[in-house]
Amino acid sequence: MTEAGHLSTKQRRPDWAALFIGIGLFAIAALVAFDASRLGGAASYARIGPQTVPYAIALVLAGLGLWTVIEAWRGDFPRRERQEIVPVLWIVGGLIIQMTTIRFVGFSISTGLLFAMTARGLGRVNLAFAVVVGIVLSFLVWILFARVLQLTLPAGPIEHLLLPG
Amino acid sequence: MDTFALLFQGLTVAMQPINLLYALIGVTLGTAVGVLPGIGPATTVALLLPITYKLDPAGSLIMFAGIYYGGMYGGSTTSILLNTPGESASIVTALEGNRMAKRGRGGPALATAAIGSFVAGLIATVALAFIAPYVVKFALAFGPREYFALMVLAFITVSAAFGDSALRGLTALFIGLTLGIIGIDLQTGQARLSFGVPDLLDGVEVTTLAVAMFAIGETLFVAAQGTRVPDTVEAVKGSVWMSRQDWARSWKPWLRGTLIGFPIGAMPAGGAEIGTFFSYATEKRLSKHKEEFGNGAIEGVAGPEAANNASAAGTLVPLLTLGLPTSATAAIMLAGFQQYGLQPGPLLFVNSPQLVWGLIASLLIANLMLLVLNLPLIGLWVKLLTIPKPWLYAGILLFATLGTIGANPSVFELGMLLVFGILGYGLRLFGFPIAPVVVGLILGPLAEQQLRRALAISQGNVAVLVQSPIAAVLLTLAVLALVVPIILRARGKGQVLAQVAADND
């Protein structure tokens, strides 16, 4: 919608991103078929075994890949709005930090960092303030779920310090 | 025993204080997530699955059903006041409801939505109770091939029949089916698509996939749109009570919406969205106030809202009687049953009547609770809409990761959450629907099981799949559901189908 000028001329050139999806579907189909080819054993008896459905799925995926390539070539895929990449990176970064640190620093700190980075990705917020809010909120959630509802959530220095044992 | 006796027995289960509490938690959470954008009933049930693992099955399932019903109520609030549907079944409500709110009639719009949802939920739940035993009797005659045919039909209607592209629907479905074969094959014990990674032997967790696709994928997508259009919340002006004329114009659409919504939900024909569109079209045609449509006609809110709740109840018919989920939320509720070692289907009615009828009866109670939560307390929910976007989505991600961390705090599992989240963003970006991926993952292995059983009985003769009349009819319907929409789209009549896209829950 932002580039209304380009809309009038219908895209007739290949949609490279969509083309890439089609090729990706071929790759997945090949992978599924290759994996199925290693399976076997009981198949000879009933003509159906663990490899039957994967082969069928691989076949259809290849067909869908071809269909996608054709649509991509004709430019039939829906137009995409321009995407802001920086906010996405903030959130993905937050998830990676949480994933890698949770074992060492506990639920509250790692999830607090995820909270802050997500908030930063979605708008102009003060990062330091968001970190504090995130850690406090995560700690409250930790008390509720780990203590009251007996869910196993990793503990770290904050949890040990404030609620020992 | 007749249905009334069973339903009464169910009520005694549902009236136990602990189950009332679960129902209350369920409808409250459901309303909240229905109101909030970016998180819907499917995601919420998925989040709660690992947390409720240790709870009583009946209680948790009552809570899940409350979330489902609550989500349908809450979604209408967002549509009316924000013009951004909180969940996909409320898109139509936004058409007329938001106009009404802009003209200062937000109160009556909310009221007709809530009361209509109540009427529809009540009638549809009673209908569910009466129809279920018949479907169960019918389904007892089903063998593996009939179940397989039924699942194929569900696959097609969920993925290809509606939406703007059969190609993208089917692709989403087959991504789900591919993820479904990961792990140990239950019949032969061979590992499939695991590549020697021990974490993959148990397969992909439905909860991880659903939470990643819906909550994380949606958050990434919203973030990637940048700060484009600021949403404006319409304040609720005037009384929430409806005038005599509002009542007169609402009651028929409520009943018609129920009549349209329930069968559509009950058939394996996809989610609650479809009924709302039919209801809207019907009301527009029958209304004496056609000129008001597009400017805030109360019929256009009353009918679709009733249809949407009736559909939600209808969806429970195939889920409970056949074990067949026809929407993303139903698929995840199926995972909820499986978590307790329960398999919905005819046998569940025989083996656990207490649980099934308790669940159905609790829906009646949930409906009553929702009416109270949504009319006098509406102002509270509106406040939820004023949470600034950064804090809202940060909170959603906090809770989204909580369930997975509680189930398995390994780097691998959280990594899957991230990968599927990015996949969910990618699918949204290119216009692929999300629900078929989730349905494919959970229903795929069940369909394979039935197929292999059927073919083992026939010693590999594929023709046997169409030699039973029921299976043949179901497979024919599946082919029609695949081919007819493709022809319609090719002839340029695809807009209607695109509007009916089953998007989220």
XYZ file of C-alpha atoms in Angstrom:
670
model
C 0.000 0.000 0.000
C 2.945 2.284 0.604
C 4.104 1.947 -2.983
C 0.838 2.407 -4.801
C 2.632 3.498 -7.949
C 4.089 0.072 -8.592
C 0.787 -1.693 -8.105
C -0.679 -0.704 -11.435
C 1.872 -2.684 -13.427
C 1.128 -6.298 -12.564
C 4.281 -8.142 -11.566
C 5.316 -10.315 -14.486
C 8.855 -10.966 -13.377
C 9.714 -13.921 -11.175
C 9.130 -13.437 -7.472
C 12.549 -14.536 -6.249
C 11.589 -15.070 -2.622
C 8.619 -17.240 -3.604
C 10.823 -19.087 -6.083
C 13.174 -19.817 -3.226
C 10.259 -21.268 -1.204
C 9.427 -23.599 -4.097
C 13.021 -24.787 -4.255
C 12.989 -25.210 -0.476
C 9.944 -27.475 -0.787
C 11.879 -29.610 -3.303
C 14.752 -29.836 -0.848
C 12.447 -30.944 1.975
C 10.792 -33.484 -0.328
C 14.217 -34.904 -1.222
C 15.203 -35.053 2.434
C 11.990 -36.868 3.424
C 12.365 -39.327 0.533
C 16.034 -39.950 1.349
C 15.163 -40.608 4.986
C 12.336 -42.950 3.958
C 14.685 -44.902 1.713
C 16.729 -45.972 4.741
C 13.647 -47.422 6.403
C 12.173 -50.777 5.586
C 12.108 -54.264 6.913
C 8.524 -55.222 7.548
C 7.454 -53.557 4.321
C 7.743 -56.556 2.032
C 5.058 -58.411 3.960
C 2.151 -55.976 3.926
C 3.473 -53.609 1.239
C 3.009 -50.829 3.734
C 5.442 -49.814 6.391
C 7.011 -46.813 8.092
C 8.321 -45.557 4.746
C 4.992 -45.506 2.876
C 3.524 -42.274 4.227
C 6.851 -40.372 4.077
C 7.181 -41.309 0.405
C 3.650 -40.066 -0.251
C 4.366 -36.831 1.609
C 7.627 -36.360 -0.314
C 5.792 -36.833 -3.592
C 3.125 -34.247 -2.728
C 5.734 -31.811 -1.376
C 7.613 -32.048 -4.669
C 4.355 -31.381 -6.516
C 3.614 -28.375 -4.302
C 7.185 -27.193 -4.894
C 6.617 -27.289 -8.645
C 3.279 -25.461 -8.272
C 4.962 -22.817 -6.088
C 7.745 -22.330 -8.651
C 5.151 -21.830 -11.398
C 3.163 -19.295 -9.321
C 6.386 -17.543 -8.346
C 7.497 -17.389 -11.973
C 4.187 -15.826 -12.966
C 4.305 -13.443 -10.000
C 1.057 -14.796 -8.534
C 2.166 -14.568 -4.921
C 0.571 -11.806 -2.827
C 2.540 -8.584 -2.572
C 4.394 -8.080 0.662
C 4.636 -4.918 2.693
C 8.097 -3.614 3.450
C 9.367 -5.313 6.610
C 11.372 -3.610 9.349
C 14.238 -5.951 10.129
C 15.689 -4.257 13.225
C 12.700 -4.922 15.563
C 12.718 -8.570 14.477
C 16.418 -8.819 15.354
C 15.770 -7.373 18.825
C 13.192 -10.071 19.557
C 15.188 -12.924 18.006
C 18.205 -11.714 19.978
C 16.133 -11.728 23.150
C 15.055 -15.306 22.533
C 18.652 -16.385 21.858
C 19.886 -14.709 25.039
C 17.152 -16.365 27.074
C 17.867 -19.745 25.508
C 21.582 -19.637 26.189
C 21.635 -18.052 29.630
C 18.654 -19.580 31.427
C 20.639 -22.498 32.860
C 23.211 -20.204 34.425
C 21.353 -17.093 35.547
C 17.934 -18.594 36.216
C 14.448 -17.885 34.941
C 14.008 -14.336 36.222
C 17.127 -12.731 34.758
C 17.087 -14.504 31.378
C 13.350 -14.028 30.835
C 13.583 -10.450 32.101
C 16.160 -9.773 29.374
C 13.861 -11.347 26.770
C 11.026 -9.149 28.047
C 13.112 -5.994 27.789
C 14.456 -6.750 24.317
C 10.979 -7.586 23.012
C 9.608 -4.328 24.406
C 12.530 -2.472 22.812
C 11.784 -4.161 19.489
C 8.181 -2.998 19.477
C 8.610 0.611 20.462
C 10.733 3.322 21.956
C 11.188 2.217 25.531
C 13.980 2.838 28.000
C 15.973 -0.396 27.887
C 17.326 -0.196 31.446
C 13.858 0.468 32.830
C 12.437 -2.410 30.753
C 15.119 -4.774 32.109
C 14.141 -3.917 35.683
C 10.424 -4.317 34.939
C 11.106 -7.585 33.125
C 13.170 -9.120 35.914
C 10.683 -8.129 38.613
C 7.762 -9.442 36.565
C 9.568 -12.682 35.705
C 10.435 -13.196 39.360
C 6.779 -12.814 40.352
C 5.836 -15.304 37.640
C 8.552 -17.629 38.933
C 7.125 -17.493 42.459
C 3.612 -18.177 41.183
C 4.495 -21.069 38.894
C 7.539 -22.641 40.548
C 6.403 -22.295 44.150
C 2.610 -22.242 44.070
C 1.939 -24.422 41.002
C 5.021 -26.669 41.372
C 6.278 -26.162 37.834
C 9.987 -26.805 37.362
C 11.520 -23.498 36.328
C 15.302 -23.040 36.453
C 16.470 -21.036 39.477
C 19.423 -18.649 39.489
C 21.073 -16.194 41.876
C 17.961 -14.018 42.286
C 15.719 -16.959 43.084
C 18.259 -18.448 45.519
C 18.913 -15.137 47.215
C 15.314 -14.061 47.771
C 13.681 -17.420 48.331
C 16.336 -19.834 49.619
C 15.380 -23.513 49.838
C -29.955 -43.451 29.787
C -31.414 -40.489 27.989
C -29.567 -37.312 27.326
C -31.254 -35.315 30.086
C -30.203 -37.781 32.757
C -26.629 -37.785 31.433
C -26.570 -34.010 31.229
C -27.893 -33.773 34.769
C -25.187 -36.138 35.949
C -22.702 -33.943 34.134
C -24.043 -30.909 35.959
C -23.282 -32.524 39.315
C -19.689 -32.969 38.148
C -19.491 -29.443 36.792
C -20.991 -27.940 39.948
C -18.218 -29.271 42.164
C -16.518 -26.195 43.616
C -13.098 -27.076 42.215
C -14.535 -27.502 38.714
C -16.444 -24.231 39.038
C -13.127 -22.606 39.889
C -11.458 -24.137 36.817
C -14.335 -22.942 34.652
C -14.043 -19.434 36.108
C -10.273 -19.336 35.524
C -10.864 -20.613 32.004
C -13.495 -18.068 30.987
C -11.561 -15.195 32.579
C -8.337 -16.123 30.795
C -10.297 -16.786 27.628
C -11.948 -13.377 27.679
C -8.603 -11.701 28.369
C -6.810 -13.400 25.484
C -9.809 -12.895 23.248
C -9.621 -9.173 23.951
C -5.845 -8.937 23.505
C -4.486 -8.937 19.986
C -1.606 -11.283 19.206
C -2.738 -14.107 21.438
C -5.818 -16.266 21.004
C -7.475 -19.292 22.579
C -5.307 -21.790 20.646
C -2.102 -20.232 21.939
C -3.431 -19.976 25.463
C -4.472 -23.612 25.678
C -1.093 -24.575 24.209
C 0.674 -22.451 26.851
C -1.297 -24.071 29.623
C -0.802 -27.682 28.504
C 2.590 -28.172 30.183
C 1.441 -26.255 33.251
C -1.710 -28.326 33.753
C 0.076 -31.638 33.278
C -0.207 -32.495 36.959
C -3.795 -31.301 37.417
C -6.989 -33.316 37.317
C -8.008 -34.109 33.677
C -11.670 -33.131 34.038
C -10.751 -29.813 35.650
C -8.159 -28.891 33.044
C -10.408 -29.809 30.136
C -13.210 -27.734 31.652
C -10.741 -24.868 31.874
C -9.646 -25.316 28.228
C -13.244 -25.332 27.020
C -13.848 -22.175 29.087
C -10.893 -20.536 27.349
C -12.320 -21.496 23.959
C -15.749 -20.035 24.746
C -14.250 -17.007 26.494
C -12.023 -16.272 23.502
C -15.108 -16.058 21.310
C -16.751 -13.538 23.670
C -13.610 -11.453 24.176
C -12.830 -11.220 20.488
C -15.984 -9.235 19.858
C -14.944 -6.534 22.352
C -11.733 -5.846 20.445
C -13.535 -5.836 17.116
C -16.115 -3.348 18.269
C -13.868 -0.932 20.144
C -10.633 -1.222 18.196
C -11.613 -2.368 14.694
C -8.811 -4.946 15.045
C -10.352 -8.348 15.585
C -8.868 -10.042 18.660
C -9.346 -13.373 16.955
C -10.227 -14.324 13.418
C -13.832 -15.336 14.075
C -14.628 -11.720 14.968
C -13.597 -10.114 11.687
C -17.194 -9.651 10.586
C -18.185 -8.175 13.921
C -15.692 -5.414 13.277
C -17.550 -4.363 10.117
C -20.713 -3.152 11.814
C -19.652 -3.154 15.460
C -16.880 -0.618 15.056
C -19.185 1.674 13.093
C -21.713 1.481 15.915
C -18.991 2.362 18.426
C -17.889 5.341 16.313
C -21.476 6.590 16.359
C -21.558 6.374 20.133
C -23.507 3.115 20.203
C -20.637 0.950 21.449
C -22.602 -0.062 24.524
C -25.526 -1.686 22.720
C -23.097 -3.270 20.237
C -21.198 -4.939 23.079
C -24.468 -5.944 24.707
C -25.969 -7.553 21.631
C -22.691 -9.392 21.027
C -22.570 -10.696 24.591
C -26.231 -11.640 24.882
C -26.213 -13.124 21.384
C -23.148 -15.173 22.302
C -24.940 -16.330 25.425
C -28.117 -17.353 23.592
C -26.139 -19.112 20.875
C -23.784 -20.792 23.324
C -26.705 -22.097 25.361
C -28.687 -23.465 22.412
C -25.619 -24.883 20.706
C -24.361 -26.605 23.841
C -27.747 -28.270 24.339
C -27.696 -29.245 20.655
C -24.211 -30.693 21.178
C -25.519 -32.773 24.075
C -28.375 -34.143 21.979
C -26.476 -34.792 18.766
C -23.344 -36.294 20.288
C -24.930 -39.635 21.313
C -26.222 -40.166 17.760
C -22.874 -39.401 16.192
C -21.272 -41.746 18.702
C -23.655 -44.550 17.702
C -22.910 -43.876 14.060
C -19.170 -43.701 14.680
C -19.081 -47.050 16.454
C -19.520 -48.611 13.022
C -16.430 -46.770 11.744
C -13.377 -48.837 10.927
C -9.860 -47.611 10.128
C -10.700 -46.754 6.517
C -13.702 -44.614 7.493
C -11.587 -42.747 10.021
C -8.861 -42.271 7.461
C -11.354 -40.888 4.941
C -12.796 -38.573 7.581
C -9.333 -37.236 8.407
C -8.534 -36.681 4.739
C -11.736 -34.648 4.475
C -10.750 -32.627 7.537
C -7.270 -32.016 6.081
C -8.743 -30.635 2.875
C -11.390 -28.424 4.468
C -8.923 -26.999 6.975
C -6.238 -26.274 4.383
C -7.507 -25.922 0.840
C -11.249 -25.317 0.733
C -11.184 -21.784 2.117
C -8.615 -19.019 2.129
C -7.136 -17.281 -0.884
C -4.983 -20.100 -2.222
C -5.281 -23.887 -2.272
C -1.536 -24.031 -2.958
C -0.531 -22.190 0.191
C -3.111 -24.001 2.336
C -1.905 -27.393 1.166
C 1.732 -26.391 1.557
C 1.060 -25.372 5.156
C -0.742 -28.671 5.754
C 2.125 -30.720 4.336
C 4.683 -28.821 6.386
C 2.638 -29.942 9.397
C 2.401 -33.515 8.117
C 6.176 -33.599 7.535
C 6.807 -32.391 11.088
C 4.353 -35.071 12.228
C 6.478 -37.969 10.958
C 9.539 -36.844 12.908
C 10.358 -39.262 15.709
C 9.992 -42.947 16.481
C 7.478 -44.850 14.374
C 5.161 -46.449 16.906
C 4.544 -49.633 14.949
C 8.092 -50.595 14.011
C 10.203 -48.582 16.442
C 12.269 -47.067 13.644
C 13.375 -43.449 13.929
C 12.168 -41.199 11.137
C 13.615 -37.816 10.128
C 15.599 -37.712 13.361
C 19.128 -37.740 11.912
C 20.502 -39.285 15.084
C 19.433 -36.354 17.258
C 18.074 -37.850 20.499
C 15.857 -34.822 21.220
C 13.942 -35.482 18.015
C 13.036 -39.095 18.823
C 9.934 -38.040 20.744
C 8.766 -35.954 17.821
C 7.843 -32.286 17.681
C 5.800 -31.121 20.661
C 2.410 -29.767 19.604
C 2.597 -27.133 22.320
C 6.015 -25.916 21.191
C 4.876 -25.679 17.583
C 1.575 -23.964 18.367
C 3.058 -21.423 20.767
C 5.921 -20.654 18.396
C 3.749 -20.353 15.299
C 0.984 -18.301 16.881
C 2.515 -16.227 19.683
C 6.125 -15.762 18.567
C 5.356 -15.701 14.841
C 2.670 -13.072 15.394
C 4.913 -10.959 17.642
C 7.704 -10.985 15.051
C 5.218 -10.098 12.340
C 3.745 -7.207 14.296
C 7.241 -5.939 15.140
C 8.275 -6.117 11.491
C 5.415 -3.833 10.455
C 7.111 -1.057 12.421
C 5.069 1.793 13.848
C 2.629 2.386 11.012
C -0.911 3.114 12.097
C -1.601 3.827 15.746
C -4.745 2.028 16.926
C -7.466 4.128 18.488
C -9.732 2.648 21.117
C -13.308 3.868 20.906
C -14.542 4.837 24.343
C -17.776 3.176 25.407
C -20.233 6.054 25.416
C -23.680 5.919 26.854
C -25.484 2.978 28.340
C -24.447 -0.615 27.713
C -28.105 -1.559 27.852
C -30.055 -2.126 24.708
C -33.228 -0.209 23.924
C -36.531 -1.950 23.186
C -35.845 -1.482 19.502
C -32.376 -3.010 19.822
C -33.896 -6.116 21.370
C -36.525 -6.331 18.672
C -33.877 -6.141 15.981
C -31.476 -8.546 17.709
C -33.362 -11.649 18.731
C -34.030 -13.042 15.277
C -30.413 -12.612 14.131
C -29.268 -14.400 17.305
C -31.406 -17.420 16.505
C -30.563 -17.398 12.805
C -26.852 -17.037 13.603
C -27.050 -20.037 15.916
C -28.825 -22.052 13.253
C -26.126 -21.202 10.708
C -23.114 -21.459 12.981
C -23.730 -24.734 14.767
C -23.928 -27.085 11.760
C -20.930 -25.427 10.124
C -18.878 -25.925 13.252
C -20.159 -29.484 13.669
C -19.271 -30.581 10.165
C -15.599 -31.158 9.472
C -15.581 -27.869 7.627
C -13.066 -25.655 9.339
C -13.250 -23.071 12.058
C -15.772 -20.594 13.357
C -15.055 -17.914 10.753
C -17.106 -19.401 7.966
C -20.425 -19.270 9.792
C -19.967 -15.619 10.677
C -19.691 -14.644 7.018
C -22.798 -16.581 6.049
C -24.697 -15.073 8.954
C -23.625 -11.558 7.989
C -24.745 -12.093 4.398
C -28.082 -13.515 5.565
C -28.791 -10.623 7.916
C -27.895 -8.096 5.283
C -30.367 -9.693 2.876
C -33.214 -10.031 5.380
C -32.838 -6.714 7.189
C -35.504 -4.026 6.998
C -32.730 -1.503 7.589
C -30.467 -2.316 4.650
C -29.291 1.284 4.457
C -27.715 0.924 7.899
C -25.424 -1.915 6.822
C -21.947 -0.474 6.531
C -22.887 2.281 8.983
C -23.459 0.207 12.086
C -26.463 -2.086 11.787
C -27.084 -3.958 15.000
C -28.189 -7.083 13.093
C -24.707 -7.280 11.584
C -23.253 -7.651 15.057
C -25.943 -9.851 16.604
C -26.026 -12.531 13.895
C -22.304 -13.152 13.309
C -21.513 -13.100 17.041
C -24.167 -15.754 17.667
C -22.877 -17.770 14.706
C -19.331 -17.625 15.973
C -20.182 -18.981 19.405
C -22.505 -21.621 17.995
C -19.668 -22.761 15.721
C -17.315 -23.067 18.659
C -19.790 -25.395 20.344
C -20.325 -27.208 17.051
C -16.581 -27.844 16.706
C -16.778 -29.880 19.889
C -19.101 -32.412 18.194
C -16.472 -33.938 15.873
C -13.768 -33.406 18.499
C -15.532 -35.298 21.277
C -17.366 -37.928 19.242
C -14.774 -38.693 16.543
C -11.520 -37.310 17.908
C -11.434 -35.055 14.867
C -10.238 -31.469 15.384
C -11.482 -28.986 12.781
C -9.858 -25.831 14.149
C -6.490 -24.996 15.670
C -7.972 -24.639 19.152
C -9.730 -27.982 18.824
C -6.459 -29.549 17.641
C -4.682 -28.349 20.729
C -7.538 -29.480 22.951
C -7.048 -32.909 21.371
C -3.431 -32.705 22.505
C -4.811 -31.848 25.948
C -6.867 -35.049 25.997
C -3.869 -37.073 24.840
C -1.720 -35.619 27.586
C -3.945 -37.455 30.062
C -3.963 -40.647 28.001
C -7.525 -39.994 26.815
C -8.512 -40.444 23.187
C -11.684 -38.551 22.245
C -14.093 -40.657 20.218
C -17.021 -43.003 20.725
C -15.137 -44.989 23.339
C -14.612 -41.928 25.506
C -18.388 -41.618 25.899
C -18.502 -45.246 27.032
C -15.403 -45.260 29.244
C -15.471 -41.799 30.810
C -19.085 -40.574 30.746
C -18.431 -38.531 33.892
C -15.693 -36.588 32.154
C -17.490 -36.047 28.834
C -20.821 -35.025 30.318
C -19.149 -32.989 33.027
C -17.323 -31.116 30.270
C -20.494 -30.524 28.246
C -22.445 -29.408 31.322
C -19.630 -27.085 32.368
C -20.038 -25.280 29.058
C -23.522 -24.228 30.128
C -22.096 -22.820 33.346
C -19.204 -21.184 31.508
C -21.698 -19.420 29.293
C -23.488 -17.947 32.265
C -20.204 -16.802 33.795
C -19.234 -15.179 30.516
C -22.426 -13.182 30.356
C -21.651 -11.727 33.783
C -17.990 -11.139 32.933
C -18.786 -9.428 29.667
C -21.698 -7.161 30.475
C -21.297 -5.541 33.911
C -17.514 -5.895 33.878
C -16.914 -4.757 30.320
C -15.045 -1.644 31.435
C -12.324 -3.802 32.972
C -11.638 -5.590 29.690
C -11.549 -2.339 27.790
C -8.685 -1.250 30.053
C -6.675 -4.216 28.747
C -6.744 -2.582 25.343
C -4.912 0.448 26.659
C -1.733 -1.514 27.470
C 0.982 -0.067 25.193
C 2.076 -2.474 22.468
C 5.715 -2.962 23.605
C 4.696 -4.080 27.099
C 1.842 -6.189 25.806
C 3.981 -8.226 23.397
C 6.864 -8.431 25.872
C 4.403 -9.986 28.316
C 3.093 -12.357 25.642
C 6.623 -13.620 24.950
C 7.290 -14.010 28.667
C 4.316 -16.340 28.976
C 4.918 -17.964 25.586
C 8.336 -19.208 26.673
C 7.120 -20.084 30.172
C 5.198 -23.179 29.051
C 8.127 -24.603 27.108
C 10.598 -23.843 29.890
C 8.306 -25.577 32.364
C 8.049 -28.664 30.150
C 11.687 -28.899 29.115
C 14.125 -26.028 29.727
C 16.743 -27.349 27.297
C 18.526 -25.164 24.765
C 17.248 -27.556 22.112
C 13.562 -27.118 22.961
C 13.893 -23.331 23.225
C 15.791 -23.413 19.940
C 12.850 -25.209 18.327
C 10.592 -22.499 19.723
C 12.760 -19.877 18.010
C 13.016 -21.763 14.694
C 9.270 -22.400 14.499
C 8.616 -18.811 15.549
C 10.682 -17.550 12.609
C 8.913 -20.085 10.384
C 5.567 -18.749 11.609
C 6.674 -15.214 10.740
C 7.768 -16.358 7.290
C 4.481 -18.136 6.652
C 2.521 -15.009 7.632
C 4.727 -12.842 5.450
C 4.045 -14.935 2.348
C 0.336 -15.392 3.049
C 0.391 -19.023 4.197
C -2.275 -19.977 6.760
C -1.018 -21.212 10.144
C -3.826 -23.473 11.386
C -3.209 -26.268 8.819
C 0.373 -26.682 10.090
C -0.865 -27.331 13.627
C -3.731 -29.569 12.495
C -1.343 -31.498 10.222
C 1.140 -32.089 13.019
C -1.428 -33.507 15.411
C -3.809 -35.241 13.003
C -1.152 -36.534 10.586
C 0.186 -39.337 12.798
C -3.388 -40.401 13.655
C -4.336 -40.527 9.973
C -1.213 -42.552 9.184
C -2.080 -44.990 11.947
C -5.582 -45.524 10.533
C -4.271 -45.846 6.976
C -1.716 -48.468 7.949
C -4.317 -50.368 9.939
C -6.723 -50.346 7.013
C -4.044 -51.489 4.596
C -2.722 -54.129 6.973
C -6.213 -55.621 7.140
C -6.468 -55.660 3.345
C -2.851 -56.848 2.976
C -1.845 -53.786 1.061
C -4.790 -53.574 -1.309
C -5.391 -49.826 -1.753
C -8.803 -50.321 -3.385
C -10.230 -51.282 -0.014
C -10.093 -47.605 1.007
C -13.005 -46.747 -1.274
C -14.951 -49.989 -1.029
C -16.894 -48.935 2.046
C -19.783 -46.623 1.125
C -19.102 -44.216 4.009
C -15.414 -43.934 3.188
C -16.181 -43.509 -0.502
C -18.632 -40.671 0.191
C -16.196 -38.939 2.548
C -13.321 -39.183 0.066
C -15.561 -37.889 -2.730
C -16.471 -34.902 -0.557
C -12.775 -34.349 0.093
C -12.019 -34.322 -3.638
C -14.894 -31.888 -4.236
C -13.707 -29.656 -1.393
C -10.311 -29.551 -3.098
C -11.357 -29.147 -6.737
C -14.435 -26.906 -6.607
C -12.708 -23.976 -4.850
C -9.786 -24.184 -7.292
C -12.226 -23.882 -10.200
C -14.056 -21.021 -8.473
C -10.779 -19.181 -7.931
C -9.707 -19.748 -11.511
C -12.972 -18.192 -12.659
C -12.254 -15.132 -10.556
C -14.816 -15.884 -7.887
C -12.179 -16.398 -5.260
C -12.808 -13.223 -3.237
C -15.589 -14.826 -1.251
C -13.327 -17.759 -0.363
C -10.472 -15.453 0.508
C -12.690 -13.573 2.935
C -13.644 -16.791 4.632
C -9.998 -17.613 5.259
C -9.619 -19.562 8.459
C -6.771 -17.623 9.888
C -5.910 -18.100 13.467
C -7.909 -20.069 15.932
